[in-house]
Coordinates of C-alpha atoms in Angstrom, one line a residue:
M1 CA 0.0 0.0 0.0
S2 CA 1.4 3.4 -1.0
H3 CA 2.1 6.2 1.5
F4 CA -0.3 8.4 -0.5
Y5 CA -3.1 5.7 -0.3
K6 CA -2.6 5.3 3.5
F7 CA -2.7 9.1 3.9
S8 CA -5.9 9.3 1.9
V9 CA -7.6 6.5 4.0
L10 CA -6.5 8.2 7.3
L11 CA -7.8 11.6 6.0
F12 CA -11.1 10.0 5.1
I13 CA -11.5 8.3 8.5
F14 CA -10.5 11.6 10.2
F15 CA -13.2 13.6 8.4
L16 CA -15.8 10.8 8.4
P17 CA -17.7 12.2 11.5
Q18 CA -17.8 15.6 9.9
I19 CA -19.1 14.2 6.7
I20 CA -21.8 12.3 8.5
L21 CA -22.7 15.3 10.6
A22 CA -23.2 17.3 7.4
D23 CA -26.7 15.8 7.2
V24 CA -29.4 17.2 9.3
T25 CA -30.4 14.7 12.0
L26 CA -33.2 14.7 14.6
N27 CA -33.8 13.4 18.1
S28 CA -35.4 9.9 17.7
L29 CA -38.6 11.2 19.2
F30 CA -39.2 13.0 15.9
S31 CA -39.8 10.0 13.6
D32 CA -42.5 8.2 11.7
H33 CA -45.7 7.4 13.6
M34 CA -44.9 9.9 16.4
V35 CA -47.5 11.7 18.6
I36 CA -46.8 15.4 18.9
Q37 CA -48.4 17.5 21.6
R38 CA -51.6 19.2 20.3
D39 CA -52.8 22.8 20.4
T40 CA -49.5 24.3 21.6
K41 CA -46.0 25.3 20.5
V42 CA -43.6 22.4 20.6
P43 CA -39.8 22.2 20.4
I44 CA -38.3 20.2 17.5
W45 CA -34.6 19.8 17.7
G46 CA -31.6 18.0 16.3
W47 CA -28.1 18.5 14.8
A48 CA -26.5 19.7 11.6
D49 CA -23.3 21.6 10.5
A50 CA -22.4 24.8 12.2
N51 CA -24.1 27.8 10.7
E52 CA -26.4 25.7 8.6
K53 CA -30.0 26.8 7.8
V54 CA -32.5 24.3 9.0
E55 CA -36.2 24.7 8.0
V56 CA -39.1 22.8 9.5
S57 CA -42.4 22.8 7.7
T58 CA -45.6 20.9 8.3
S59 CA -48.6 19.7 6.4
W60 CA -50.9 21.8 8.7
G61 CA -49.3 24.9 7.4
E62 CA -46.7 26.0 10.0
S63 CA -43.0 26.5 9.2
E64 CA -40.0 27.9 11.0
F65 CA -36.3 28.1 10.3
V66 CA -33.1 28.5 12.3
I67 CA -29.4 28.9 11.7
T68 CA -27.4 26.4 13.8
G69 CA -24.8 27.5 16.3
A70 CA -21.1 26.7 16.4
D71 CA -21.9 23.3 18.0
G72 CA -24.4 22.4 15.2
K73 CA -27.4 22.1 17.5
W74 CA -30.7 23.5 16.4
R75 CA -34.2 23.9 17.7
V76 CA -37.4 25.4 16.3
D77 CA -40.7 25.9 18.1
I78 CA -43.7 25.0 15.9
K79 CA -47.4 25.5 16.5
T80 CA -49.3 22.3 16.5
P81 CA -52.9 21.6 15.3
K82 CA -55.9 20.2 17.2
A83 CA -56.2 16.5 17.8
G84 CA -56.1 14.3 14.8
G85 CA -53.9 13.4 11.8
P86 CA -52.1 11.9 10.1
H87 CA -49.8 14.8 9.3
I88 CA -46.3 15.2 7.8
I89 CA -43.3 17.1 9.2
T90 CA -40.5 18.0 6.8
V91 CA -37.1 19.0 8.0
S92 CA -34.7 20.5 5.4
G93 CA -31.1 21.5 5.4
K94 CA -28.3 20.0 3.2
N95 CA -30.7 17.0 3.2
T96 CA -34.4 16.5 3.7
I97 CA -36.2 14.3 6.2
E98 CA -39.9 13.6 6.0
I99 CA -41.6 12.4 9.1
T100 CA -44.9 10.7 8.1
D101 CA -48.0 9.5 9.9
V102 CA -47.7 12.1 12.7
L103 CA -50.7 12.3 15.1
S104 CA -51.4 15.4 17.1
G105 CA -52.6 14.4 20.5
D106 CA -51.5 14.2 24.1
V107 CA -48.1 12.8 25.2
W108 CA -47.8 11.3 28.7
I109 CA -44.4 10.4 30.0
C110 CA -44.4 7.0 31.8
T111 CA -41.6 6.7 34.4
G112 CA -40.5 4.6 37.4
Q113 CA -39.3 1.0 38.0
S114 CA -40.5 -2.4 37.0
N115 CA -44.2 -2.0 37.5
M116 CA -44.1 0.8 34.9
D117 CA -41.2 -0.9 32.9
F118 CA -42.9 -4.3 32.5
S119 CA -44.5 -4.5 29.1
M120 CA -47.7 -6.3 28.1
S121 CA -45.8 -9.3 27.1
K122 CA -44.6 -9.9 30.7
F123 CA -48.1 -10.2 32.0
V124 CA -49.3 -13.0 29.6
R125 CA -47.4 -15.5 31.7
D126 CA -49.3 -17.6 34.2
A127 CA -50.0 -16.1 37.6
K128 CA -48.0 -17.3 40.6
D129 CA -51.2 -17.9 42.5
P130 CA -54.1 -19.6 40.5
K131 CA -56.7 -17.2 41.9
H132 CA -55.1 -14.4 39.9
Q133 CA -55.1 -16.4 36.6
P134 CA -58.3 -14.7 35.3
L135 CA -56.3 -11.5 35.2
V136 CA -53.8 -13.2 32.9
E137 CA -56.6 -14.5 30.6
Y138 CA -57.9 -10.9 30.4
I139 CA -54.5 -9.6 29.3
R140 CA -54.0 -12.4 26.8
K141 CA -57.3 -11.5 25.2
E142 CA -56.4 -7.8 25.2
V143 CA -53.0 -8.5 23.5
A144 CA -54.7 -10.7 20.9
T145 CA -57.5 -8.3 20.0
V146 CA -56.2 -4.8 20.6
N147 CA -56.5 -2.5 17.6
D148 CA -56.1 1.2 18.5
D149 CA -53.8 3.1 16.2
W150 CA -54.4 6.3 18.3
I151 CA -52.4 4.8 21.2
R152 CA -48.7 4.9 20.4
H153 CA -45.6 4.3 22.4
I154 CA -41.8 4.9 22.3
E155 CA -39.3 3.8 24.9
V156 CA -35.9 5.2 25.9
P157 CA -33.5 2.2 26.2
Q158 CA -32.3 1.5 29.7
A159 CA -28.9 3.0 30.4
A160 CA -26.9 4.6 33.1
S161 CA -24.3 7.4 32.8
L162 CA -22.6 8.8 35.9
F163 CA -21.0 11.9 34.4
K164 CA -22.2 12.7 30.9
K165 CA -25.7 13.6 29.8
K166 CA -26.9 11.7 26.7
L167 CA -28.8 13.7 24.1
N168 CA -30.4 11.0 22.0
F169 CA -31.4 7.4 22.0
E170 CA -32.6 4.7 19.6
D171 CA -36.1 3.4 19.3
T172 CA -39.2 3.8 17.1
W173 CA -42.8 4.6 17.7
R174 CA -45.2 1.6 17.8
S175 CA -49.0 1.3 17.8
A176 CA -51.4 -0.6 20.0
N177 CA -52.0 -3.6 17.8
P178 CA -51.4 -7.4 18.3
E179 CA -48.0 -7.2 16.6
Q180 CA -46.6 -4.4 18.7
I181 CA -48.6 -4.3 21.9
G182 CA -46.2 -6.7 23.6
K183 CA -43.5 -4.0 23.9
I184 CA -45.8 -1.3 25.4
T185 CA -45.8 -0.6 29.2
A186 CA -48.8 -2.3 30.7
T187 CA -49.5 0.4 33.2
G188 CA -49.2 3.1 30.6
Y189 CA -51.3 1.2 28.1
F190 CA -54.3 0.7 30.4
F191 CA -54.0 4.4 31.5
A192 CA -54.1 5.4 27.8
K193 CA -57.0 3.0 27.1
E194 CA -59.1 4.5 29.8
L195 CA -58.4 8.0 28.5
R196 CA -59.3 6.9 24.9
S197 CA -62.6 5.4 26.1
Q198 CA -63.7 8.9 27.1
V199 CA -61.6 11.4 25.1
K200 CA -61.3 11.1 21.3
V201 CA -57.6 12.2 21.2
P202 CA -54.5 10.3 20.2
I203 CA -52.4 9.3 23.2
G204 CA -48.6 9.0 23.0
L205 CA -46.8 7.1 25.7
L206 CA -43.2 8.2 26.2
E207 CA -41.6 5.6 28.4
C208 CA -38.5 6.2 30.5
S209 CA -38.4 3.5 33.2
W210 CA -36.1 0.8 34.6
G211 CA -36.9 -2.1 36.9
G212 CA -35.3 -2.1 40.3
T213 CA -34.2 1.5 40.3
K214 CA -34.5 3.7 43.3
I215 CA -35.7 7.3 43.1
Q216 CA -32.2 8.8 43.6
P217 CA -30.9 8.1 40.0
W218 CA -33.9 9.9 38.5
L219 CA -32.9 13.3 39.9
S220 CA -30.4 15.6 38.0
E221 CA -27.1 16.7 39.5
E222 CA -28.4 20.3 39.4
T223 CA -31.3 19.2 41.6
Y224 CA -29.0 17.7 44.2
M225 CA -26.8 20.8 44.2
A226 CA -29.9 23.0 45.0
D227 CA -30.6 21.3 48.3
P228 CA -28.0 21.2 51.2
N229 CA -29.0 17.7 52.4
M230 CA -29.2 16.2 49.0
K231 CA -26.0 17.9 48.0
A232 CA -24.1 16.2 50.9
Y233 CA -25.5 12.8 49.8
F234 CA -24.6 13.4 46.2
E235 CA -21.1 14.5 46.9
A236 CA -20.4 11.6 49.3
S237 CA -21.7 9.2 46.6
R238 CA -19.6 10.8 43.9
K239 CA -16.5 10.7 46.0
E240 CA -16.9 7.0 46.7
S241 CA -17.6 6.3 43.0
K242 CA -14.5 8.1 41.8
E243 CA -12.4 6.2 44.3
I244 CA -13.8 2.9 42.9
I245 CA -13.3 4.0 39.3
E246 CA -9.6 4.9 40.1
I247 CA -9.1 1.4 41.4
M248 CA -10.9 -0.3 38.5
D249 CA -8.9 1.7 36.0
S250 CA -5.6 0.8 37.6
E251 CA -3.2 -1.5 35.7
G252 CA -3.6 -5.1 36.7
Y253 CA -6.9 -4.6 38.4
V254 CA -8.6 -7.8 39.7
D255 CA -12.1 -7.9 41.1
T256 CA -10.9 -9.8 44.2
A257 CA -14.3 -9.6 46.1
Y258 CA -16.1 -11.1 43.1
E259 CA -13.5 -13.7 42.5
A260 CA -13.7 -14.8 46.1
E261 CA -17.5 -15.0 46.0
L262 CA -17.5 -16.9 42.7
A263 CA -15.0 -19.5 44.1
K264 CA -17.2 -19.9 47.2
W265 CA -20.3 -20.3 45.0
N266 CA -18.5 -23.0 42.8
T267 CA -17.3 -25.0 45.8
G268 CA -20.7 -24.7 47.5
G269 CA -22.4 -26.6 44.7
K270 CA -23.8 -23.6 42.9
K271 CA -27.0 -23.7 44.9
E272 CA -27.5 -20.0 45.5
R273 CA -27.7 -17.2 42.9
K274 CA -24.5 -16.8 41.0
P275 CA -22.5 -13.8 42.2
K276 CA -22.1 -10.8 39.9
P277 CA -18.9 -8.8 39.2
T278 CA -18.5 -5.4 40.9
I279 CA -20.5 -2.8 39.0
D280 CA -18.5 -0.1 37.4
P281 CA -20.0 3.1 38.9
R282 CA -20.1 4.7 35.4
E283 CA -22.7 2.1 34.5
D284 CA -24.5 1.8 37.9
R285 CA -28.2 2.5 37.5
Q286 CA -28.7 3.2 41.2
L287 CA -26.3 6.1 41.7
P288 CA -27.6 9.7 41.9
A289 CA -28.4 11.3 38.5
S290 CA -27.2 8.2 36.6
D291 CA -30.5 7.3 35.0
Y292 CA -31.4 11.0 34.6
N293 CA -28.2 11.5 32.6
A294 CA -28.6 8.5 30.4
M295 CA -32.3 8.6 29.8
L296 CA -34.3 11.7 30.7
S297 CA -31.6 14.0 29.3
A298 CA -32.3 12.5 25.9
I299 CA -36.0 13.5 25.9
I300 CA -36.2 16.9 27.7
P301 CA -37.8 19.2 26.6
F302 CA -40.1 17.2 24.3
A303 CA -43.6 18.6 24.8
I304 CA -45.8 16.5 27.0
K305 CA -49.3 16.7 28.5
G306 CA -48.2 15.3 31.9
G307 CA -46.5 12.3 33.6
I308 CA -47.4 9.1 35.5
W309 CA -45.0 7.5 38.0
Y310 CA -44.9 4.0 39.4
Q311 CA -41.9 3.6 41.7
G312 CA -41.0 3.1 45.4
E313 CA -40.5 -0.6 45.8
S314 CA -36.7 -0.2 45.8
N315 CA -36.9 2.6 48.4
A316 CA -38.8 0.5 50.9
V317 CA -35.3 -0.6 52.2
F318 CA -33.4 2.5 51.1
M319 CA -34.0 5.9 52.8
P320 CA -37.8 5.3 52.9
N321 CA -38.3 8.2 55.4
E322 CA -36.8 10.7 52.9
Y323 CA -39.0 9.6 50.0
E324 CA -41.3 12.6 50.1
D325 CA -38.3 15.0 50.0
Y326 CA -36.9 13.2 46.9
L327 CA -40.2 12.9 45.1
T328 CA -41.0 16.5 45.7
A329 CA -37.6 17.6 44.5
M330 CA -37.9 15.4 41.4
I331 CA -41.3 16.7 40.4
N332 CA -40.3 20.3 40.9
S333 CA -37.0 19.9 39.0
W334 CA -38.6 18.0 36.1
R335 CA -41.2 20.8 35.7
A336 CA -38.5 23.4 35.7
E337 CA -36.3 21.6 33.2
W338 CA -39.2 20.9 30.9
G339 CA -40.2 24.5 31.0
Q340 CA -43.9 23.7 30.6
G341 CA -45.1 25.0 34.0
D342 CA -46.6 22.7 36.6
F343 CA -47.7 20.0 34.2
P344 CA -49.9 17.3 35.8
F345 CA -48.1 14.5 37.6
Y346 CA -49.8 11.4 38.9
W347 CA -48.5 8.3 40.8
V348 CA -49.5 5.2 42.7
Q349 CA -49.3 3.9 46.2
L350 CA -47.7 0.5 45.9
A351 CA -49.8 -2.6 45.5
A352 CA -49.8 -5.2 48.2
C353 CA -47.0 -7.8 48.3
N354 CA -45.5 -10.1 50.9
R355 CA -42.1 -8.7 52.0
G356 CA -39.1 -10.7 53.3
N357 CA -38.7 -9.2 56.7
D358 CA -40.2 -6.6 59.1
E359 CA -37.9 -3.8 57.9
A360 CA -39.0 -4.3 54.3
D361 CA -42.7 -4.7 55.3
K362 CA -42.8 -1.5 57.3
G363 CA -40.6 0.3 54.7
W364 CA -43.3 -0.5 52.1
A365 CA -45.9 1.2 54.3
I366 CA -43.6 4.2 55.0
V367 CA -43.0 4.8 51.3
N368 CA -46.8 4.6 50.6
D369 CA -47.4 7.2 53.3
E370 CA -44.6 9.4 51.9
L371 CA -46.3 9.1 48.5
R372 CA -49.5 10.3 50.1
R373 CA -47.8 13.3 51.8
T374 CA -46.3 14.4 48.5
L375 CA -49.8 15.2 47.3
K376 CA -49.2 18.7 48.8
V377 CA -47.3 19.4 45.6
P378 CA -49.7 21.3 43.2
N379 CA -51.4 19.6 40.3
T380 CA -50.6 16.0 41.5
G381 CA -52.7 13.0 42.2
M382 CA -52.4 9.4 43.5
A383 CA -54.0 6.1 42.8
V384 CA -54.2 3.6 45.6
L385 CA -53.4 -0.1 44.7
Y386 CA -53.0 -2.2 47.8
D387 CA -56.4 -4.0 47.1
I388 CA -55.3 -5.1 43.6
G389 CA -51.9 -6.6 44.5
E390 CA -50.7 -10.2 44.6
P391 CA -49.1 -11.3 47.8
K392 CA -46.8 -13.7 45.9
D393 CA -45.8 -11.4 43.1
I394 CA -44.2 -8.0 43.3
H395 CA -45.5 -7.4 39.7
P396 CA -49.3 -7.8 40.1
H397 CA -51.2 -8.4 36.9
N398 CA -54.0 -6.0 37.6
K399 CA -52.6 -3.1 35.6
M400 CA -56.2 -2.6 34.3
D401 CA -57.4 -1.0 37.5
A402 CA -54.1 0.7 38.1
G403 CA -54.4 2.4 34.7
K404 CA -58.0 3.3 35.3
R405 CA -57.4 4.8 38.7
L406 CA -54.5 6.9 37.4
A407 CA -56.7 8.0 34.5
L408 CA -59.4 9.3 36.9
W409 CA -57.2 12.2 37.9
A410 CA -56.4 13.1 34.3
L411 CA -60.0 12.8 33.1
K412 CA -61.2 15.2 35.8
N413 CA -58.3 17.6 36.0
D414 CA -57.0 17.7 32.4
Y415 CA -60.0 16.7 30.2
N416 CA -62.8 18.2 32.3
I417 CA -64.8 14.9 32.4
N418 CA -67.3 14.6 35.3
V419 CA -65.7 12.0 37.6
P420 CA -67.7 11.1 40.8
A421 CA -64.4 10.5 42.7
V422 CA -60.8 10.7 41.5
S423 CA -59.4 8.9 44.6
G424 CA -60.3 6.8 47.6
P425 CA -60.5 8.6 50.9
L426 CA -57.4 10.6 51.8
Y427 CA -56.5 11.4 55.4
K428 CA -57.2 15.0 56.2
S429 CA -57.1 15.6 60.0
M430 CA -57.6 14.0 63.4
K431 CA -59.2 15.0 66.8
I432 CA -58.6 13.2 70.1
K433 CA -61.9 12.8 71.9
A434 CA -61.2 11.2 75.3
K435 CA -60.0 7.7 74.6
K436 CA -60.9 7.8 70.9
I437 CA -59.6 9.5 67.8
E438 CA -61.8 10.9 65.1
I439 CA -60.3 10.8 61.6
E440 CA -61.6 13.1 58.9
F441 CA -61.1 12.3 55.2
S442 CA -61.2 14.2 51.9
E443 CA -62.1 12.5 48.6
V444 CA -65.0 10.5 50.2
G445 CA -67.2 10.9 47.1
S446 CA -70.8 10.2 48.2
G447 CA -69.6 8.7 51.6
L448 CA -67.4 6.1 53.3
M449 CA -68.1 2.4 53.2
V450 CA -66.7 -0.9 54.3
G451 CA -65.9 -2.6 51.0
H452 CA -64.5 -5.7 49.3
K453 CA -63.1 -6.0 45.8
T454 CA -62.6 -9.2 43.8
L455 CA -60.2 -9.2 40.8
L456 CA -61.6 -6.8 38.1
E457 CA -65.1 -6.5 39.7
D458 CA -66.1 -3.3 41.3
A459 CA -65.8 -3.0 45.0
I460 CA -69.0 -3.7 46.9
S461 CA -70.3 -2.7 50.3
V462 CA -70.0 -5.5 52.9
N463 CA -71.3 -5.9 56.5
E464 CA -67.9 -6.3 58.2
P465 CA -65.8 -4.4 60.8
L466 CA -63.1 -2.1 59.6
K467 CA -59.7 -3.7 59.6
W468 CA -56.0 -2.7 59.7
F469 CA -56.3 0.3 62.0
E470 CA -53.8 0.7 64.8
V471 CA -53.5 3.2 67.6
K472 CA -50.4 4.4 69.4
G473 CA -50.5 5.7 73.0
S474 CA -48.1 7.7 75.2
D475 CA -45.9 4.6 75.6
G476 CA -45.1 4.6 71.9
I477 CA -46.4 1.1 71.3
W478 CA -48.8 0.4 68.4
K479 CA -51.9 -1.6 69.2
N480 CA -54.6 -3.1 67.0
A481 CA -57.6 -0.9 67.0
E482 CA -61.3 -1.0 66.4
A483 CA -62.8 1.5 64.0
K484 CA -66.3 2.6 62.9
I485 CA -67.7 4.9 60.3
S486 CA -69.2 7.8 62.2
S487 CA -70.3 10.2 59.4
K488 CA -70.1 10.7 55.6
N489 CA -66.4 11.7 55.9
T490 CA -65.2 10.5 59.4
I491 CA -64.4 7.4 61.3
T492 CA -63.8 6.8 65.0
V493 CA -60.8 4.7 66.1
W494 CA -60.0 3.3 69.5
S495 CA -58.3 0.5 71.4
K496 CA -59.2 -0.9 74.8
E497 CA -55.5 -1.2 75.4
V498 CA -54.7 2.5 74.8
S499 CA -56.1 5.0 77.3
E500 CA -54.3 8.0 75.9
P501 CA -54.4 7.6 72.1
A502 CA -51.9 9.9 70.2
Q503 CA -51.7 8.6 66.6
V504 CA -53.5 6.3 64.1
R505 CA -52.2 4.4 61.2
Y506 CA -53.9 2.4 58.5
A507 CA -52.9 -0.5 56.3
W508 CA -49.4 -0.3 57.7
S509 CA -47.8 -3.3 55.9
G510 CA -46.5 -4.4 52.6
N511 CA -49.5 -6.7 52.4
P512 CA -52.5 -5.3 54.3
E513 CA -54.7 -8.0 53.1
G514 CA -58.3 -7.3 54.1
A515 CA -57.9 -3.6 54.5
N516 CA -61.4 -2.5 53.7
L517 CA -62.1 1.3 54.0
Y518 CA -63.5 2.6 50.7
N519 CA -65.7 5.4 49.5
K520 CA -69.0 4.5 47.9
E521 CA -67.5 5.0 44.5
G522 CA -65.4 1.8 45.2
L523 CA -62.0 3.4 45.6
P524 CA -59.8 2.3 48.6
A525 CA -58.6 4.7 51.3
A526 CA -54.9 5.6 51.1
V527 CA -52.4 4.1 53.5
F528 CA -51.7 6.8 56.1
L529 CA -50.0 7.7 59.4
T530 CA -51.5 10.7 61.2
E531 CA -49.2 13.7 61.4

């Protein structure tokens, strides 16, 4: 090979990125079959050469152009039409990109851990307990027969990035049909299905979730820096990560802890779960800001209607008492970073599930109560799920009711639909009256009732005593309590063993099986601990 030929090849390789970048490119959100937020101005962005003119035009008659900056980034804000479609968006620079089959509708971001992450295909497997098998059969039928092209979904691939914010991802939009439904988040799908049953608007589901993740990796570094307590936690975590990275990057590094565990596993007959190598902090999904950097950074500020959140299981044994602080900071920071004002944000109290020990059991209840307390953040709502859980499965199949209950908030607040009740009873206040405590609730609908729910059937009124109430006295010990509905929106709680009651708690367990306070609209009362 001649020196000239070698030089030419090297020159071509050197300039190849620049040649590729000469073409206008888009964030993957802007692709065929997308849903774009209706009746507003939406940002559309991508990359091109520096100082290149990029024009965006639409089939509904809007167009804008921009000259890229020195870094090649570009963004235009385009007015969008009323609900409907399909439309076409054309992006022109040195090349032309045509985005076809675009629907104008409402985009909801779906975030959290596995109960948001798990797609429809995960729930067609047999239930762990035969009594929940009818739920599986329902989902199997849904998967086989679904046909709604106005429900569409795209998912940011799961990735962690400790230091660098990613700006794009790879995936394509899919529709709710038998060929593609398997990849769509089940919680998100049934939320969208309930909306579509009452609102004739396309629904886009933008999923950004990862099973097993705590809340801490979903907050940005800037959010941590803005709070002294969170800043201290963040900086201690980063210091430890950098020390581990330095060791792992050193010459001749051997993962001694892993090697020792693996040897022990091999000699022990390989009966337990096989040990895993030490995680490189740069790829650790649990570290502060790691999932935000790799996933959320790639989609902000895509225009959305609002968000739904299903997370907290992993925090039942990790800083559960701080959960309200983290969720509040997360919601406020996401809203600030999106720049869309206080967009609606709805979440769930966790479904019932047997936990491995008392710490995990009580931690589950603590997180549920912290979720309830976060409702003080404006324009938020919460669906209660303990009555539709599966004690033997942390991933309960009844995402149908989960989606419906989340949708109640959106239907009333965001679509102006008359909803009799958006939630089950929420703890409001307490009064100590001699040896008893009176609890007042909001969101009682047409009144309180003792109820029972079976699978997908509506909850019905039953003639039973209220269960799962506890009272704490001056000695600090919790005692099982009796409770009785005393008015449309109050109950009275007492225990013969507590002469000076101070606090009440309800459904305080990972699996409060038999908890039975509802409103007459059939929605269960939220887990609570009186303040």
